[in-house]
PDB file of C-alpha atoms in Angstrom:
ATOM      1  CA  UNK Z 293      81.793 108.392  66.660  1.00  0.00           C
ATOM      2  CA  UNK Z 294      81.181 107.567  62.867  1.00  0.00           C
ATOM      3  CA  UNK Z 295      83.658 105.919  61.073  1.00  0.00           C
ATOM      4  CA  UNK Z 296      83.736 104.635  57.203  1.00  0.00           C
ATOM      5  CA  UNK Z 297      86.445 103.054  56.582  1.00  0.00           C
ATOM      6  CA  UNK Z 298      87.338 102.434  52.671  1.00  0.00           C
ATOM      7  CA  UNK Z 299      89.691  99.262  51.488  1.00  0.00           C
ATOM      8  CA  UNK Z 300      90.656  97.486  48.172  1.00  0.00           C
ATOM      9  CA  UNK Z 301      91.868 100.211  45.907  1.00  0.00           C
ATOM     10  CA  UNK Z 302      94.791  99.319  44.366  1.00  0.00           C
ATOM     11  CA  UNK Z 303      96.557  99.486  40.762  1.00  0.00           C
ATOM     12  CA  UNK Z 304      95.307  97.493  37.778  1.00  0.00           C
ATOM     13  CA  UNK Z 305      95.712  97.053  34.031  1.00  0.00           C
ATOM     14  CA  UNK Z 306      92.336  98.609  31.999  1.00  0.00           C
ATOM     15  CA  UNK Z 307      90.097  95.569  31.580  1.00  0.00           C
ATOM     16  CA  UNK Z 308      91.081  94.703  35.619  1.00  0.00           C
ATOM     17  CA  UNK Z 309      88.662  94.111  37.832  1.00  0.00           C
ATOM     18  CA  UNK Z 310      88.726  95.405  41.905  1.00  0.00           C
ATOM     19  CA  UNK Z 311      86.245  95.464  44.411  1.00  0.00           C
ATOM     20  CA  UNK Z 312      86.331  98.272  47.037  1.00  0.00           C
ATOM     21  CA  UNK Z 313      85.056  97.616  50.547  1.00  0.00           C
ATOM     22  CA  UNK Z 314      83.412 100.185  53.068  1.00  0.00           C
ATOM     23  CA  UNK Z 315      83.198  99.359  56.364  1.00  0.00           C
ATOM     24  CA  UNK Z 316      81.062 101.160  59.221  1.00  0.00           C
ATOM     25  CA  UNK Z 317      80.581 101.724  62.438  1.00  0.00           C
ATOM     26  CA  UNK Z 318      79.180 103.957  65.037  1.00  0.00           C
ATOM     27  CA  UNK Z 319      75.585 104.920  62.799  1.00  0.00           C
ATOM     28  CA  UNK Z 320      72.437 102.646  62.157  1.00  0.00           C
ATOM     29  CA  UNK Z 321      73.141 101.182  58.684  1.00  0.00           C
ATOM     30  CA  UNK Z 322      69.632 100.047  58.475  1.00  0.00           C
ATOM     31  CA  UNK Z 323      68.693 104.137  58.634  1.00  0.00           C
ATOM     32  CA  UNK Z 324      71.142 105.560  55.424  1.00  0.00           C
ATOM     33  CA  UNK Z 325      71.475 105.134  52.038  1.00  0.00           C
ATOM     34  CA  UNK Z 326      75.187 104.543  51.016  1.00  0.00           C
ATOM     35  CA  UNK Z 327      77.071 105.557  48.269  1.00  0.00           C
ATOM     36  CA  UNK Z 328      80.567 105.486  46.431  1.00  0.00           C
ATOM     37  CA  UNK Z 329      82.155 108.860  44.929  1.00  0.00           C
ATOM     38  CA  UNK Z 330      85.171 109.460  43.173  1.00  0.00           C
ATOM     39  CA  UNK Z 331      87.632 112.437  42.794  1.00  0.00           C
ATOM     40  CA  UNK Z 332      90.500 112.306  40.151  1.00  0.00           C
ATOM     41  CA  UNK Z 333      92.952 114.868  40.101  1.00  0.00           C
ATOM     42  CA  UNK Z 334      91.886 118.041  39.164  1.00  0.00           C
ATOM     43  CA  UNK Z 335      88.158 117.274  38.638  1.00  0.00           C
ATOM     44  CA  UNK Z 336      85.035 117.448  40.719  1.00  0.00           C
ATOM     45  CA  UNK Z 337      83.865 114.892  43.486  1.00  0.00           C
ATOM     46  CA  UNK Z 338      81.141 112.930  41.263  1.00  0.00           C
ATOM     47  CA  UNK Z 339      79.024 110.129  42.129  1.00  0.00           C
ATOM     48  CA  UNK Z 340      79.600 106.910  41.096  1.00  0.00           C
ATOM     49  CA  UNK Z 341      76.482 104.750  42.332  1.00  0.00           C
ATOM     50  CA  UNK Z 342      74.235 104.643  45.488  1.00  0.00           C
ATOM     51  CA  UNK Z 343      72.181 102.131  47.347  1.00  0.00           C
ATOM     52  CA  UNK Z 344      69.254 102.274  49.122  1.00  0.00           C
ATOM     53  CA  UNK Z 345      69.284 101.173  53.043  1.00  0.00           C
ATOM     54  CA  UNK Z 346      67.140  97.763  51.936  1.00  0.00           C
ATOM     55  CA  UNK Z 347      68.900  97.452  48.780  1.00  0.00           C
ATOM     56  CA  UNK Z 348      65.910  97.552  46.628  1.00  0.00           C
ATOM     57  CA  UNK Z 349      67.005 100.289  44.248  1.00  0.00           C
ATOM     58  CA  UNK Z 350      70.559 101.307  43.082  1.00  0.00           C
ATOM     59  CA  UNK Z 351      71.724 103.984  41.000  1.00  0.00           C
ATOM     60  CA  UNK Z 352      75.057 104.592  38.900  1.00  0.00           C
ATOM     61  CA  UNK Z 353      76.465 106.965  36.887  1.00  0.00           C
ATOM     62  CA  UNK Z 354      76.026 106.359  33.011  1.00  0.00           C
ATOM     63  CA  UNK Z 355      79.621 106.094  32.765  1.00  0.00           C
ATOM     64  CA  UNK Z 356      79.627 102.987  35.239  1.00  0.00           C
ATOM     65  CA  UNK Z 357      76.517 101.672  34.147  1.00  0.00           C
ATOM     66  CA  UNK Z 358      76.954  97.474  33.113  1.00  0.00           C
ATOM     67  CA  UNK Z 359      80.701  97.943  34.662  1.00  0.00           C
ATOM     68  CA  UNK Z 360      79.756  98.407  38.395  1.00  0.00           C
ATOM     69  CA  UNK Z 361      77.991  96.776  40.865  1.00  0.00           C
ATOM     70  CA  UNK Z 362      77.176  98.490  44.177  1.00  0.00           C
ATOM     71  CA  UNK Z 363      76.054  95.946  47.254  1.00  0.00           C
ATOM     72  CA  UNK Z 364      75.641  96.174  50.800  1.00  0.00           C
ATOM     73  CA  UNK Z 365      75.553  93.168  53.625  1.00  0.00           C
ATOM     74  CA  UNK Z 366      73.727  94.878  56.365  1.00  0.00           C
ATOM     75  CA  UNK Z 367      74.733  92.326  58.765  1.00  0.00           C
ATOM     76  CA  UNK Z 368      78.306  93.164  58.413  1.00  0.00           C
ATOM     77  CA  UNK Z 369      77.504  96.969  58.345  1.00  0.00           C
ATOM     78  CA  UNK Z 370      79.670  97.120  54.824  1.00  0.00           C
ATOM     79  CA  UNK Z 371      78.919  98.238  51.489  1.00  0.00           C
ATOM     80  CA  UNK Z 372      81.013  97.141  48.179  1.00  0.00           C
ATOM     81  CA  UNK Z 373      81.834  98.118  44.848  1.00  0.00           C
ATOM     82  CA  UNK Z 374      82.244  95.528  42.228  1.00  0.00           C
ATOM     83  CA  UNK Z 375      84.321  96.859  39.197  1.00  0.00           C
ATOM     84  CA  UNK Z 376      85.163  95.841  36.217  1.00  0.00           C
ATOM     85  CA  UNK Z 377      85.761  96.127  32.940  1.00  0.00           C
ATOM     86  CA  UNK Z 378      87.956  99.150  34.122  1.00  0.00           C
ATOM     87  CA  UNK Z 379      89.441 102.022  32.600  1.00  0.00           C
ATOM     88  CA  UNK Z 380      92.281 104.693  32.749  1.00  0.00           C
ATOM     89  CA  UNK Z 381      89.389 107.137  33.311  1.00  0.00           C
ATOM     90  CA  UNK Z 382      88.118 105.715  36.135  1.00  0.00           C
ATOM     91  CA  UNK Z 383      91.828 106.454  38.080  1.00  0.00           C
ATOM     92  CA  UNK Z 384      90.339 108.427  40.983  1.00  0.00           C
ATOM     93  CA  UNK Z 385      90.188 108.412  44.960  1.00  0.00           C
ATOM     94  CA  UNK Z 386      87.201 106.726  45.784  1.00  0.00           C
ATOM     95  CA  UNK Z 387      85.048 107.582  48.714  1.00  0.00           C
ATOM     96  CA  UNK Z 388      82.127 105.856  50.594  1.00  0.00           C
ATOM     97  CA  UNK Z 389      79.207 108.347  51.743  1.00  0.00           C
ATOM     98  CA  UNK Z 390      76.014 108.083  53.922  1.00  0.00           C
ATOM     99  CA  UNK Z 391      72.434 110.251  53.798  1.00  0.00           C
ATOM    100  CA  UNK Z 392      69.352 109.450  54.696  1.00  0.00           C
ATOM    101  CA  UNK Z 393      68.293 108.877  50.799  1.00  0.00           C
ATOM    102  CA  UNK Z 394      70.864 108.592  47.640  1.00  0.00           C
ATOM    103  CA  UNK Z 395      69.353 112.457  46.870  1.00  0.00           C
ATOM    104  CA  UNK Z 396      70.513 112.217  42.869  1.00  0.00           C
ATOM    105  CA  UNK Z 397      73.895 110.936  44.351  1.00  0.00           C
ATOM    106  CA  UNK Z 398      74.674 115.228  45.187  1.00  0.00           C
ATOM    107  CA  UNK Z 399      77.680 115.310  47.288  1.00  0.00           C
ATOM    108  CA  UNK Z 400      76.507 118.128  49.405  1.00  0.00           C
ATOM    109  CA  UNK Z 401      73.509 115.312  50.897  1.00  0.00           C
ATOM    110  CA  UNK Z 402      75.310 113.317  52.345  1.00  0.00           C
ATOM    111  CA  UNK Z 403      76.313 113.227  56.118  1.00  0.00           C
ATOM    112  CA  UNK Z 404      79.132 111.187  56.615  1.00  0.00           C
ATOM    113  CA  UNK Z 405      82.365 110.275  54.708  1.00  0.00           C
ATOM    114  CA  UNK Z 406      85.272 107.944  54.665  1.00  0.00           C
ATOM    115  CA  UNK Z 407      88.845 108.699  54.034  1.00  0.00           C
ATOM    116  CA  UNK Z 408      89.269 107.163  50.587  1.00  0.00           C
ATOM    117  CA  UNK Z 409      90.921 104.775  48.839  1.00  0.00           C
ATOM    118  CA  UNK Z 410      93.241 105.516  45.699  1.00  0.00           C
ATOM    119  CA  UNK Z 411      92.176 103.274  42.220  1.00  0.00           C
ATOM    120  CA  UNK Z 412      94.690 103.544  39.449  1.00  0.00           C
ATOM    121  CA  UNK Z 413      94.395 102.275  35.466  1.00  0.00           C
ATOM    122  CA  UNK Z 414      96.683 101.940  34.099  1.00  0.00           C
ATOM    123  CA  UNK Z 415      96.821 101.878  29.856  1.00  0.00           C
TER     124      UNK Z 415
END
């Protein structure tokens, strides 16, 4: 069975910084490309930033783009999310993802999700 299991959301002041575990079990890590995803309220599942299986590439959104920092520690099956420099607008539930390839970060690639975990800015 597949399991992703999200951790580290939390509340913060904008400027904050949190970092967002994913943790997984039950697939070859080595084989998919993870990503992060947020939903706010209201708005469409968008993609945030992906990873490729042997972290050589990476990909964010524009709006995360010198902010976040996506890693992975294959050893420990678990990817991260560095972020900083937040902001109200990034207030969203947060999701990790895995595909076989970050596929232009489109929701409807990947195979496997995690529950979520809730990041609030606060003003």
């Amino acid at each position: 069975q597949v399991q992703l299991v999200e951790s580290g959301g939390g509340s913060v002041q904008a400027g904050g910084s949190l970092r967002l575990s994913c943790t997984v079990s039950g697939l070859i890590f080595d084989d998919y490309a993870m990503a992060w995803f947020r939903q706010a309220p209201g708005k469409e599942r968008e993609g945030v930033s992906c990873i490729t299986w042997n972290s050589l590439r990476s990909y964010y959104q524009d709006s995360v783009k010198g902010r976040f920092t996506v890693s992975q520690d294959n050893a420990k099956n678990t990817l991260y999310l560095q972020m900083n420099s937040l902001k109200p607008e990034d207030t969203a539930m947060y999701y990790c993802a895995a595909a076989p390839s970050c596929g232009g970060l489109a929701w409807y690639r990947y195979n496997y999700w995690g529950q979520g975990t809730q990041v609030t800015v606060s003003s």
